Amino acid sequence: MSNVKYTKSHEWFRAEGDLVTVGITDFAQSQLGDVVFVELPEAERALEADEEAAVIESVKAAGDISLPFAATVVEVNSAVEETPELVNEDPEGEGWFFRVRLEEASALDTLMSAEEYAEQAEG
Amino acid sequence: MAQNALKDSLKTPLYDLHVELGGKMVPFAGYAMPVQYAAGIVREHQHTRDAIGIFDVSHMGQMLVSGEGVAEALEALLPIDVEGLGINQQCYSVLTTESGGILDDLIVTRWAENAFFLVVNAATSAGDLAHLQNHLRGCDIRVLGQRALLAVQGPKAGELIGELAPDTRALTFMHGVHTKLFDYDCYITRSGYTGEDGFEISVADTAVEAVTRELLKDPRTAMIGLGARDTLRLEAGLCLYGNDMDRTTSPIEAGLQWSIARSRRAGGDKAGGFLGAETIFAQMEEGVSRKRVGFTVVGKVPVRAGADVIDEAGNIVGKVTSGGFGPTLGASIGMAYLDRGYEKVGTDLYALVRGKQVAITVAKTPFVRQRYYRG
């Protein structure tokens, strides 16, 4: 799991070669509660840093996913659009949102490790 | 997030129990209230539709208004037939303003010839009290600050409460009885805010935790938070004060004309005589410029309060006042105020969500059939 990085806003990024899979953390899904709607970006969309890339709506709140770096969407997980509960059931597995190709391979370096994330999520 | 607001919040007598049961506490109307427990809003909602949900609604205001001639006096504030209420019968009503707006909505129960028990919204409770004191000179108005309120709602609630307090078995919707539950004195009414059969139990704040713990021993019951209370009432087509009506909306605009008693309408035996009657009668006669309606959403995206509603040409024709996902329906639903001409069931419109047009259709409410026990 050492290739998984986290943001303060509770997204996770798993690097596999030059592709990065994006999702929200277990902590984030537990805060959101029952997810009822997910809107994903279109494949091949070029995302700027901090641009709203996906929307997540739970029964009680709306949230979004943005990346702290520029990237291009290569694949989306349409299963979470069909079955939004996957985000609650398996947020860091089957409940992934989309895959991107980074513009700069080093973009993930500044993000938090699992340990750092766990510390700040608790604090 | 909102930690300070939570810290400064009042606590209901069930606060410790909520925390013990894993309630996620949020500030609501000045109180720290559980928005959900571990099961989550969707499961809590479904549990209430299938079995029995228990809700702490102790934040709501409970008052006793009494004195010689109090029924007639209340009719100056409430457009219902207060004098016609039987002992232990209750009625939904709005408190109208001088300009025909809605100061609050409440349930009025006749406890005795000259005594009425009121349950009002938490956030408006202080204003209601001042309003009653202003207008009901000579009546005794007491805030029942030492009483808690539990709602026990769902298709199996009648069985359970009937077993525990046999004199509730004869109760039909909107009737109450002074009785005992686990040996504690309480006042139980057959009413609620979920669209299901169920009860509201007014009990001493010192007894409510014991009563709740006893009720929770029954496998049919589960605690339900405010999140599911909101989805349940939305599916049942019930208005939330502050969202779906307020001082700036009249009961006619809010679609609550059914709550104005026939005898209090123009041409009735006791027509008018309540605040704002002229305005309200004129609206009943001439129609209103906007009206509250229900709507369904094409697709799953939740359309929430505050979203603008537009027509095909892009003109803003209304605003969403409540909305979200209805777990029983598995679909997004809501309520909106729409300009005259757009309120017909079946009208296709759009709501603006994050700048995008989401197709909605004006729909009949309730969205889920109400299952009140009428005998």
CSV table of C-alpha atoms in Angstrom, one decimal:
chain,number,residue,atom,x,y,z
A,1,MET,CA,0.0,0.0,0.0
A,2,SER,CA,3.0,2.3,0.0
A,3,ASN,CA,2.1,3.6,-3.4
A,4,VAL,CA,-1.1,5.1,-2.1
A,5,LYS,CA,-1.1,8.8,-1.2
A,6,TYR,CA,-3.7,11.0,0.5
A,7,THR,CA,-4.9,14.6,0.6
A,8,LYS,CA,-6.3,16.6,3.5
A,9,SER,CA,-9.6,16.6,1.7
A,10,HIS,CA,-9.8,12.8,2.0
A,11,GLU,CA,-9.0,11.7,-1.5
A,12,TRP,CA,-6.7,8.7,-2.1
A,13,PHE,CA,-4.4,8.2,-5.1
A,14,ARG,CA,-3.0,4.9,-6.1
A,15,ALA,CA,-0.1,4.9,-8.5
A,16,GLU,CA,0.3,2.1,-11.0
A,17,GLY,CA,3.0,2.9,-13.5
A,18,ASP,CA,2.1,6.3,-15.0
A,19,LEU,CA,-1.6,5.8,-14.2
A,20,VAL,CA,-3.2,7.0,-10.9
A,21,THR,CA,-6.5,5.7,-9.5
A,22,VAL,CA,-8.6,8.2,-7.5
A,23,GLY,CA,-11.1,7.6,-4.8
A,24,ILE,CA,-12.3,8.9,-1.4
A,25,THR,CA,-11.1,7.4,1.9
A,26,ASP,CA,-13.1,5.3,4.3
A,27,PHE,CA,-13.1,8.3,6.7
A,28,ALA,CA,-14.6,10.5,4.0
A,29,GLN,CA,-17.4,8.0,3.2
A,30,SER,CA,-18.2,7.5,6.9
A,31,GLN,CA,-18.6,11.3,7.2
A,32,LEU,CA,-20.7,11.6,4.1
A,33,GLY,CA,-23.0,8.8,5.0
A,34,ASP,CA,-25.1,6.9,2.4
A,35,VAL,CA,-23.9,7.9,-1.0
A,36,VAL,CA,-26.8,8.1,-3.5
A,37,PHE,CA,-25.3,9.8,-6.5
A,38,VAL,CA,-22.0,10.0,-8.2
A,39,GLU,CA,-21.1,12.1,-11.3
A,40,LEU,CA,-17.8,11.2,-13.0
A,41,PRO,CA,-15.8,13.2,-15.5
A,42,GLU,CA,-15.7,12.2,-19.1
A,43,ALA,CA,-12.8,10.0,-20.2
A,44,GLU,CA,-10.0,12.0,-21.8
A,45,ARG,CA,-11.0,15.2,-20.0
A,46,ALA,CA,-8.0,17.3,-19.1
A,47,LEU,CA,-8.3,18.3,-15.5
A,48,GLU,CA,-6.6,21.3,-14.1
A,49,ALA,CA,-5.3,21.3,-10.6
A,50,ASP,CA,-8.1,21.9,-8.0
A,51,GLU,CA,-10.8,21.7,-10.6
A,52,GLU,CA,-14.0,19.9,-9.6
A,53,ALA,CA,-13.6,16.5,-11.2
A,54,ALA,CA,-16.4,14.4,-9.7
A,55,VAL,CA,-19.5,15.0,-7.6
A,56,ILE,CA,-20.6,12.8,-4.7
A,57,GLU,CA,-24.0,13.2,-3.1
A,58,SER,CA,-25.0,11.5,0.0
A,59,VAL,CA,-28.5,11.6,1.6
A,60,LYS,CA,-27.4,14.5,3.7
A,61,ALA,CA,-24.7,16.3,1.9
A,62,ALA,CA,-22.9,17.0,-1.4
A,63,GLY,CA,-19.1,16.7,-1.8
A,64,ASP,CA,-16.7,16.8,-4.7
A,65,ILE,CA,-13.4,15.4,-5.8
A,66,SER,CA,-10.6,17.5,-7.1
A,67,LEU,CA,-6.9,16.7,-7.8
A,68,PRO,CA,-4.1,18.9,-6.4
A,69,PHE,CA,-2.4,18.5,-9.8
A,70,ALA,CA,-3.2,18.6,-13.5
A,71,ALA,CA,-4.0,15.2,-15.1
A,72,THR,CA,-6.0,13.6,-17.9
A,73,VAL,CA,-8.8,11.2,-17.3
A,74,VAL,CA,-8.2,7.8,-18.9
A,75,GLU,CA,-10.9,5.6,-17.4
A,76,VAL,CA,-14.0,6.0,-15.2
A,77,ASN,CA,-15.6,3.5,-12.9
A,78,SER,CA,-19.2,3.6,-14.2
A,79,ALA,CA,-20.1,0.9,-11.6
A,80,VAL,CA,-20.2,3.7,-8.9
A,81,GLU,CA,-22.6,5.7,-11.1
A,82,GLU,CA,-24.9,2.7,-11.3
A,83,THR,CA,-24.4,1.6,-7.7
A,84,PRO,CA,-23.3,4.6,-5.6
A,85,GLU,CA,-23.4,2.4,-2.4
A,86,LEU,CA,-20.1,0.9,-3.6
A,87,VAL,CA,-18.5,4.1,-2.3
A,88,ASN,CA,-19.7,3.2,1.2
A,89,GLU,CA,-19.1,-0.5,1.0
A,90,ASP,CA,-15.6,-0.5,-0.5
A,91,PRO,CA,-14.3,3.1,-0.8
A,92,GLU,CA,-10.7,2.2,-1.3
A,93,GLY,CA,-11.4,-0.8,-3.6
A,94,GLU,CA,-14.4,-1.3,-5.9
A,95,GLY,CA,-15.6,2.2,-5.0
A,96,TRP,CA,-12.9,3.9,-6.9
A,97,PHE,CA,-13.9,6.9,-9.1
A,98,PHE,CA,-11.6,7.3,-12.1
A,99,ARG,CA,-8.1,6.9,-13.4
A,100,VAL,CA,-5.8,9.6,-14.7
A,101,ARG,CA,-2.5,10.0,-16.4
A,102,LEU,CA,-0.3,12.5,-14.6
A,103,GLU,CA,1.3,15.4,-16.4
A,104,GLU,CA,4.3,15.3,-14.1
A,105,ALA,CA,5.2,12.0,-12.6
A,106,SER,CA,6.4,13.7,-9.4
A,107,ALA,CA,3.0,15.2,-8.7
A,108,LEU,CA,2.2,12.7,-6.0
A,109,ASP,CA,5.4,13.2,-4.0
A,110,THR,CA,4.1,16.0,-1.9
A,111,LEU,CA,1.0,14.2,-0.8
A,112,MET,CA,0.6,12.5,2.5
A,113,SER,CA,1.5,8.9,3.2
A,114,ALA,CA,-1.1,6.5,4.8
A,115,GLU,CA,0.5,7.2,8.3
A,116,GLU,CA,0.5,11.0,7.8
A,117,TYR,CA,-3.1,10.8,6.7
A,118,ALA,CA,-4.2,8.6,9.5
A,119,GLU,CA,-2.7,11.1,12.0
A,120,GLN,CA,-4.4,14.1,10.6
A,121,ALA,CA,-7.8,12.4,10.1
A,122,GLU,CA,-7.7,11.5,13.8
A,123,GLY,CA,-6.6,15.0,14.9
B,1,MET,CA,-16.8,21.7,11.5
B,2,ALA,CA,-19.5,23.5,13.6
B,3,GLN,CA,-17.8,22.2,16.7
B,4,ASN,CA,-18.4,25.5,18.5
B,5,ALA,CA,-22.0,25.6,17.5
B,6,LEU,CA,-22.3,22.0,18.9
B,7,LYS,CA,-20.5,22.9,22.1
B,8,ASP,CA,-22.9,25.8,22.7
B,9,SER,CA,-26.0,23.7,21.9
B,10,LEU,CA,-28.6,22.7,24.4
B,11,LYS,CA,-28.9,19.0,25.2
B,12,THR,CA,-32.1,17.0,25.3
B,13,PRO,CA,-32.4,14.5,28.3
B,14,LEU,CA,-31.4,11.8,25.9
B,15,TYR,CA,-28.1,13.3,24.9
B,16,ASP,CA,-26.0,10.8,26.7
B,17,LEU,CA,-28.0,7.9,25.3
B,18,HIS,CA,-27.5,9.3,21.7
B,19,VAL,CA,-23.8,9.4,22.2
B,20,GLU,CA,-23.7,6.0,23.8
B,21,LEU,CA,-25.6,4.6,20.8
B,22,GLY,CA,-23.1,6.1,18.3
B,23,GLY,CA,-25.3,9.1,17.3
B,24,LYS,CA,-23.5,11.6,15.1
B,25,MET,CA,-24.4,14.8,17.0
B,26,VAL,CA,-25.0,18.0,15.0
B,27,PRO,CA,-26.4,21.4,16.0
B,28,PHE,CA,-30.1,21.7,15.1
B,29,ALA,CA,-32.4,24.5,16.2
B,30,GLY,CA,-30.1,25.3,19.1
B,31,TYR,CA,-29.9,21.7,20.3
B,32,ALA,CA,-27.2,19.0,19.8
B,33,MET,CA,-29.2,16.3,18.0
B,34,PRO,CA,-28.3,13.0,16.3
B,35,VAL,CA,-28.4,13.3,12.6
B,36,GLN,CA,-27.9,9.5,12.3
B,37,TYR,CA,-26.6,6.5,14.2
B,38,ALA,CA,-24.3,3.8,13.0
B,39,ALA,CA,-26.8,2.2,10.7
B,40,GLY,CA,-27.0,5.4,8.6
B,41,ILE,CA,-29.9,7.4,7.2
B,42,VAL,CA,-31.0,5.0,4.5
B,43,ARG,CA,-31.2,2.0,6.8
B,44,GLU,CA,-32.9,4.0,9.6
B,45,HIS,CA,-35.4,5.3,7.1
B,46,GLN,CA,-36.2,1.8,5.9
B,47,HIS,CA,-36.4,0.4,9.4
B,48,THR,CA,-39.1,3.0,10.2
B,49,ARG,CA,-41.1,2.1,7.1
B,50,ASP,CA,-40.8,-1.7,7.9
B,51,ALA,CA,-40.9,-1.9,11.7
B,52,ILE,CA,-40.6,0.8,14.4
B,53,GLY,CA,-38.3,3.8,14.6
B,54,ILE,CA,-37.9,5.8,17.8
B,55,PHE,CA,-37.1,9.5,17.5
B,56,ASP,CA,-36.0,11.9,20.2
B,57,VAL,CA,-38.0,15.1,19.5
B,58,SER,CA,-37.6,16.6,22.9
B,59,HIS,CA,-36.2,19.8,21.3
B,60,MET,CA,-39.8,20.6,20.2
B,61,GLY,CA,-41.7,23.1,22.4
B,62,GLN,CA,-44.5,21.7,24.6
B,63,MET,CA,-46.9,24.2,26.1
B,64,LEU,CA,-50.2,24.1,28.1
B,65,VAL,CA,-52.6,26.9,27.5
B,66,SER,CA,-55.6,27.1,29.8
B,67,GLY,CA,-58.2,29.3,31.3
B,68,GLU,CA,-61.9,30.2,31.0
B,69,GLY,CA,-62.8,30.8,27.4
B,70,VAL,CA,-59.4,29.7,26.1
B,71,ALA,CA,-60.9,27.8,23.1
B,72,GLU,CA,-62.5,30.9,21.8
B,73,ALA,CA,-59.4,32.9,22.4
B,74,LEU,CA,-57.2,30.5,20.5
B,75,GLU,CA,-59.5,30.8,17.5
B,76,ALA,CA,-58.2,34.4,17.1
B,77,LEU,CA,-54.8,32.9,16.3
B,78,LEU,CA,-55.6,29.5,14.7
B,79,PRO,CA,-57.8,29.0,11.7
B,80,ILE,CA,-59.3,25.8,13.0
B,81,ASP,CA,-62.4,24.9,14.9
B,82,VAL,CA,-60.8,24.8,18.4
B,83,GLU,CA,-64.2,24.8,20.2
B,84,GLY,CA,-65.2,21.8,18.2
B,85,LEU,CA,-62.3,19.6,19.3
B,86,GLY,CA,-63.3,16.8,21.6
B,87,ILE,CA,-61.3,16.1,24.7
B,88,ASN,CA,-58.1,14.2,23.7
B,89,GLN,CA,-58.7,15.1,20.1
B,90,GLN,CA,-55.9,16.9,18.3
B,91,CYS,CA,-55.6,19.0,15.1
B,92,TYR,CA,-52.8,20.3,12.9
B,93,SER,CA,-52.8,24.1,12.6
B,94,VAL,CA,-50.8,27.0,11.5
B,95,LEU,CA,-50.3,30.1,13.6
B,96,THR,CA,-51.0,32.9,11.2
B,97,THR,CA,-49.5,36.4,11.1
B,98,GLU,CA,-51.4,39.7,10.6
B,99,SER,CA,-50.3,39.7,7.0
B,100,GLY,CA,-51.5,36.1,6.4
B,101,GLY,CA,-48.0,34.5,6.7
B,102,ILE,CA,-47.2,31.5,8.9
B,103,LEU,CA,-45.6,32.1,12.2
B,104,ASP,CA,-45.3,28.4,13.0
B,105,ASP,CA,-47.1,25.1,12.5
B,106,LEU,CA,-48.2,23.1,15.5
B,107,ILE,CA,-50.4,20.4,16.9
B,108,VAL,CA,-53.1,21.4,19.2
B,109,THR,CA,-54.7,18.8,21.6
B,110,ARG,CA,-57.6,19.4,23.9
B,111,TRP,CA,-56.8,18.1,27.3
B,112,ALA,CA,-59.8,19.5,29.0
B,113,GLU,CA,-62.7,21.9,28.4
B,114,ASN,CA,-60.4,24.8,29.1
B,115,ALA,CA,-56.9,23.4,28.6
B,116,PHE,CA,-55.0,22.8,25.3
B,117,PHE,CA,-51.6,21.1,24.9
B,118,LEU,CA,-49.5,22.6,22.1
B,119,VAL,CA,-46.5,21.0,20.4
B,120,VAL,CA,-44.5,23.6,18.4
B,121,ASN,CA,-41.3,23.7,16.5
B,122,ALA,CA,-38.1,24.2,18.5
B,123,ALA,CA,-36.6,27.1,16.5
B,124,THR,CA,-39.9,29.1,16.7
B,125,SER,CA,-40.8,28.2,20.3
B,126,ALA,CA,-39.7,31.4,21.9
B,127,GLY,CA,-41.5,33.5,19.3
B,128,ASP,CA,-44.6,31.5,19.6
B,129,LEU,CA,-44.7,32.0,23.4
B,130,ALA,CA,-44.4,35.8,23.0
B,131,HIS,CA,-47.1,35.7,20.4
B,132,LEU,CA,-49.4,33.7,22.6
B,133,GLN,CA,-48.7,35.9,25.6
B,134,ASN,CA,-49.5,39.0,23.6
B,135,HIS,CA,-52.8,37.8,22.2
B,136,LEU,CA,-54.1,35.5,25.0
B,137,ARG,CA,-54.4,37.9,27.8
B,138,GLY,CA,-56.0,36.4,30.8
B,139,CYS,CA,-55.1,32.8,29.8
B,140,ASP,CA,-52.5,30.8,31.6
B,141,ILE,CA,-49.6,29.9,29.3
B,142,ARG,CA,-47.1,27.4,30.6
B,143,VAL,CA,-44.0,26.1,28.9
B,144,LEU,CA,-43.7,22.4,29.8
B,145,GLY,CA,-39.9,22.6,30.1
B,146,GLN,CA,-39.7,19.5,32.2
B,147,ARG,CA,-41.2,17.2,29.6
B,148,ALA,CA,-39.4,15.3,26.8
B,149,LEU,CA,-41.0,14.0,23.6
B,150,LEU,CA,-40.5,10.7,21.8
B,151,ALA,CA,-41.9,9.7,18.5
B,152,VAL,CA,-42.5,6.0,18.0
B,153,GLN,CA,-43.3,5.5,14.3
B,154,GLY,CA,-43.8,2.6,11.9
B,155,PRO,CA,-46.2,-0.1,10.8
B,156,LYS,CA,-45.5,-2.2,14.0
B,157,ALA,CA,-45.7,0.7,16.4
B,158,GLY,CA,-49.4,0.1,17.0
B,159,GLU,CA,-48.7,-3.5,18.1
B,160,LEU,CA,-45.9,-2.5,20.4
B,161,ILE,CA,-47.4,0.5,22.1
B,162,GLY,CA,-50.8,-1.4,22.3
B,163,GLU,CA,-49.0,-4.2,24.2
B,164,LEU,CA,-47.4,-1.8,26.6
B,165,ALA,CA,-50.2,0.7,27.1
B,166,PRO,CA,-53.5,-1.2,26.3
B,167,ASP,CA,-55.6,2.0,26.4
B,168,THR,CA,-53.7,3.3,23.3
B,169,ARG,CA,-55.3,0.5,21.2
B,170,ALA,CA,-58.5,2.4,20.8
B,171,LEU,CA,-56.7,5.5,19.6
B,172,THR,CA,-57.2,6.6,16.0
B,173,PHE,CA,-55.0,9.1,14.2
B,174,MET,CA,-54.9,12.5,15.9
B,175,HIS,CA,-56.3,11.3,19.3
B,176,GLY,CA,-54.5,11.0,22.6
B,177,VAL,CA,-54.7,9.5,26.1
B,178,HIS,CA,-53.1,10.1,29.5
B,179,THR,CA,-51.7,6.7,30.4
B,180,LYS,CA,-48.7,4.9,31.8
B,181,LEU,CA,-45.8,3.4,30.0
B,182,PHE,CA,-43.4,1.3,32.1
B,183,ASP,CA,-45.2,2.9,35.1
B,184,TYR,CA,-44.3,6.4,34.1
B,185,ASP,CA,-47.1,8.9,33.5
B,186,CYS,CA,-47.2,10.1,29.9
B,187,TYR,CA,-49.5,11.5,27.3
B,188,ILE,CA,-49.6,9.4,24.1
B,189,THR,CA,-51.1,10.6,20.9
B,190,ARG,CA,-51.5,8.7,17.6
B,191,SER,CA,-49.6,11.1,15.4
B,192,GLY,CA,-46.2,11.7,13.8
B,193,TYR,CA,-44.2,13.1,11.0
B,194,THR,CA,-43.2,10.1,9.0
B,195,GLY,CA,-46.4,9.2,7.1
B,196,GLU,CA,-46.6,6.0,9.1
B,197,ASP,CA,-48.9,4.9,11.9
B,198,GLY,CA,-47.2,5.8,15.1
B,199,PHE,CA,-47.3,7.7,18.4
B,200,GLU,CA,-45.8,10.7,20.1
B,201,ILE,CA,-45.1,10.3,23.8
B,202,SER,CA,-44.8,13.2,26.1
B,203,VAL,CA,-43.1,12.2,29.3
B,204,ALA,CA,-41.2,13.7,32.2
B,205,ASP,CA,-37.6,14.5,31.2
B,206,THR,CA,-36.5,12.5,34.2
B,207,ALA,CA,-38.3,9.4,32.9
B,208,VAL,CA,-37.6,9.6,29.1
B,209,GLU,CA,-34.3,7.8,29.2
B,210,ALA,CA,-35.7,4.8,31.1
B,211,VAL,CA,-38.7,4.7,28.8
B,212,THR,CA,-36.5,4.8,25.7
B,213,ARG,CA,-34.2,2.1,27.0
B,214,GLU,CA,-37.2,-0.1,27.7
B,215,LEU,CA,-38.6,0.5,24.2
B,216,LEU,CA,-35.2,-0.3,22.7
B,217,LYS,CA,-35.2,-3.8,24.3
B,218,ASP,CA,-37.9,-4.7,21.8
B,219,PRO,CA,-36.2,-6.2,18.6
B,220,ARG,CA,-38.7,-4.3,16.4
B,221,THR,CA,-37.3,-0.9,17.5
B,222,ALA,CA,-34.3,1.1,16.6
B,223,MET,CA,-33.3,4.7,17.3
B,224,ILE,CA,-33.6,7.0,14.2
B,225,GLY,CA,-31.9,10.3,13.7
B,226,LEU,CA,-32.9,13.6,12.2
B,227,GLY,CA,-31.6,12.7,8.8
B,228,ALA,CA,-34.1,9.9,8.3
B,229,ARG,CA,-36.8,12.0,10.0
B,230,ASP,CA,-36.3,14.5,7.1
B,231,THR,CA,-36.4,11.9,4.3
B,232,LEU,CA,-39.4,10.2,5.8
B,233,ARG,CA,-41.4,13.4,6.1
B,234,LEU,CA,-40.4,14.5,2.6
B,235,GLU,CA,-41.6,11.2,1.1
B,236,ALA,CA,-44.8,11.7,3.1
B,237,GLY,CA,-45.3,15.2,1.6
B,238,LEU,CA,-45.1,16.9,5.0
B,239,CYS,CA,-43.8,20.5,5.2
B,240,LEU,CA,-40.8,21.5,7.3
B,241,TYR,CA,-41.3,24.9,8.9
B,242,GLY,CA,-38.5,27.3,7.9
B,243,ASN,CA,-38.0,25.4,4.6
B,244,ASP,CA,-41.4,24.8,3.0
B,245,MET,CA,-43.2,27.7,4.7
B,246,ASP,CA,-42.5,30.6,6.9
B,247,ARG,CA,-43.7,34.1,7.8
B,248,THR,CA,-43.4,35.1,4.1
B,249,THR,CA,-45.6,32.4,2.8
B,250,SER,CA,-49.4,32.0,3.4
B,251,PRO,CA,-51.1,28.8,4.1
B,252,ILE,CA,-52.7,29.0,0.6
B,253,GLU,CA,-49.3,29.4,-1.1
B,254,ALA,CA,-48.0,26.6,1.1
B,255,GLY,CA,-50.8,24.2,0.0
B,256,LEU,CA,-52.1,24.0,3.5
B,257,GLN,CA,-55.7,25.3,2.8
B,258,TRP,CA,-56.9,21.9,4.0
B,259,SER,CA,-55.8,22.9,7.5
B,260,ILE,CA,-58.2,25.9,7.5
B,261,ALA,CA,-61.5,24.6,9.0
B,262,ARG,CA,-64.6,24.8,6.8
B,263,SER,CA,-66.4,26.8,9.6
B,264,ARG,CA,-63.6,29.4,9.6
B,265,ARG,CA,-63.6,30.0,5.8
B,266,ALA,CA,-65.5,32.7,4.1
B,267,GLY,CA,-69.2,31.8,4.4
B,268,GLY,CA,-68.6,29.5,7.3
B,269,ASP,CA,-70.4,29.7,10.8
B,270,LYS,CA,-67.4,31.3,12.4
B,271,ALA,CA,-65.7,32.7,9.3
B,272,GLY,CA,-62.5,34.7,9.8
B,273,GLY,CA,-61.7,36.2,13.1
B,274,PHE,CA,-58.0,35.0,13.0
B,275,LEU,CA,-55.0,37.0,12.1
B,276,GLY,CA,-54.5,37.6,8.4
B,277,ALA,CA,-57.9,36.2,7.5
B,278,GLU,CA,-58.7,38.9,4.9
B,279,THR,CA,-55.5,38.2,3.0
B,280,ILE,CA,-56.0,34.5,3.2
B,281,PHE,CA,-59.6,34.7,2.0
B,282,ALA,CA,-58.6,36.9,-0.9
B,283,GLN,CA,-56.0,34.4,-1.9
B,284,MET,CA,-58.6,31.6,-1.7
B,285,GLU,CA,-60.9,33.6,-3.9
B,286,GLU,CA,-58.4,34.9,-6.4
B,287,GLY,CA,-55.7,32.4,-6.3
B,288,VAL,CA,-52.0,32.9,-5.4
B,289,SER,CA,-49.0,34.0,-7.5
B,290,ARG,CA,-47.0,31.0,-6.4
B,291,LYS,CA,-47.7,27.7,-4.9
B,292,ARG,CA,-45.9,24.9,-3.2
B,293,VAL,CA,-45.8,21.7,-5.2
B,294,GLY,CA,-44.0,18.3,-5.1
B,295,PHE,CA,-41.7,17.2,-7.8
B,296,THR,CA,-39.9,14.1,-9.0
B,297,VAL,CA,-36.5,14.2,-10.6
B,298,VAL,CA,-35.6,12.5,-13.8
B,299,GLY,CA,-32.4,10.6,-12.9
B,300,LYS,CA,-30.8,10.2,-9.5
B,301,VAL,CA,-29.2,13.5,-8.8
B,302,PRO,CA,-30.5,15.0,-5.5
B,303,VAL,CA,-32.0,18.5,-6.1
B,304,ARG,CA,-31.7,20.3,-2.8
B,305,ALA,CA,-33.3,23.4,-1.1
B,306,GLY,CA,-32.2,26.6,-2.7
B,307,ALA,CA,-32.0,25.4,-6.3
B,308,ASP,CA,-33.7,27.6,-8.9
B,309,VAL,CA,-36.4,26.1,-11.1
B,310,ILE,CA,-36.5,27.2,-14.7
B,311,ASP,CA,-38.8,26.6,-17.7
B,312,GLU,CA,-37.9,25.4,-21.2
B,313,ALA,CA,-37.0,29.0,-22.2
B,314,GLY,CA,-34.7,29.4,-19.2
B,315,ASN,CA,-36.9,31.8,-17.2
B,316,ILE,CA,-36.7,31.3,-13.4
B,317,VAL,CA,-40.2,30.2,-12.4
B,318,GLY,CA,-39.6,28.9,-8.8
B,319,LYS,CA,-37.3,27.7,-6.1
B,320,VAL,CA,-36.8,24.4,-4.4
B,321,THR,CA,-37.5,24.5,-0.6
B,322,SER,CA,-36.8,20.8,0.3
B,323,GLY,CA,-35.3,18.1,-1.7
B,324,GLY,CA,-33.1,15.0,-1.7
B,325,PHE,CA,-33.1,11.3,-2.1
B,326,GLY,CA,-36.2,9.4,-1.0
B,327,PRO,CA,-34.9,5.9,0.1
B,328,THR,CA,-38.3,4.2,-0.1
B,329,LEU,CA,-38.8,5.5,-3.6
B,330,GLY,CA,-35.1,5.0,-4.6
B,331,ALA,CA,-35.5,8.3,-6.4
B,332,SER,CA,-34.8,12.0,-5.9
B,333,ILE,CA,-37.8,14.1,-4.9
B,334,GLY,CA,-38.5,17.5,-3.5
B,335,MET,CA,-40.9,20.4,-2.9
B,336,ALA,CA,-40.7,23.8,-4.6
B,337,TYR,CA,-42.6,27.1,-4.8
B,338,LEU,CA,-43.6,27.6,-8.5
B,339,ASP,CA,-45.1,30.7,-10.2
B,340,ARG,CA,-48.7,30.5,-11.1
B,341,GLY,CA,-49.3,28.6,-14.3
B,342,TYR,CA,-46.5,26.0,-13.6
B,343,GLU,CA,-48.0,24.2,-10.6
B,344,LYS,CA,-50.0,21.6,-12.5
B,345,VAL,CA,-49.1,18.0,-11.9
B,346,GLY,CA,-47.2,16.6,-14.8
B,347,THR,CA,-45.5,19.9,-15.8
B,348,ASP,CA,-42.0,19.4,-17.0
B,349,LEU,CA,-39.4,21.9,-15.8
B,350,TYR,CA,-35.7,22.0,-14.9
B,351,ALA,CA,-33.9,22.6,-11.6
B,352,LEU,CA,-30.4,24.2,-11.7
B,353,VAL,CA,-27.9,22.0,-9.9
B,354,ARG,CA,-24.3,23.2,-10.0
B,355,GLY,CA,-25.2,25.2,-13.1
B,356,LYS,CA,-26.6,22.2,-15.0
B,357,GLN,CA,-30.3,21.6,-15.9
B,358,VAL,CA,-31.8,18.7,-14.2
B,359,ALA,CA,-35.2,17.6,-15.6
B,360,ILE,CA,-38.0,17.6,-13.0
B,361,THR,CA,-41.7,16.9,-13.2
B,362,VAL,CA,-44.4,18.4,-10.9
B,363,ALA,CA,-45.9,15.5,-8.9
B,364,LYS,CA,-48.7,14.8,-6.5
B,365,THR,CA,-47.8,14.5,-2.8
B,366,PRO,CA,-47.5,12.4,-0.7
B,367,PHE,CA,-44.8,10.5,-2.7
B,368,VAL,CA,-45.2,7.5,-0.4
B,369,ARG,CA,-48.8,6.6,0.7
B,370,GLN,CA,-49.6,7.7,4.2
B,371,ARG,CA,-50.5,4.8,6.5
B,372,TYR,CA,-52.2,6.5,9.4
B,373,TYR,CA,-54.5,4.4,11.6
B,374,ARG,CA,-58.0,5.6,11.2
B,375,GLY,CA,-59.8,2.7,12.8
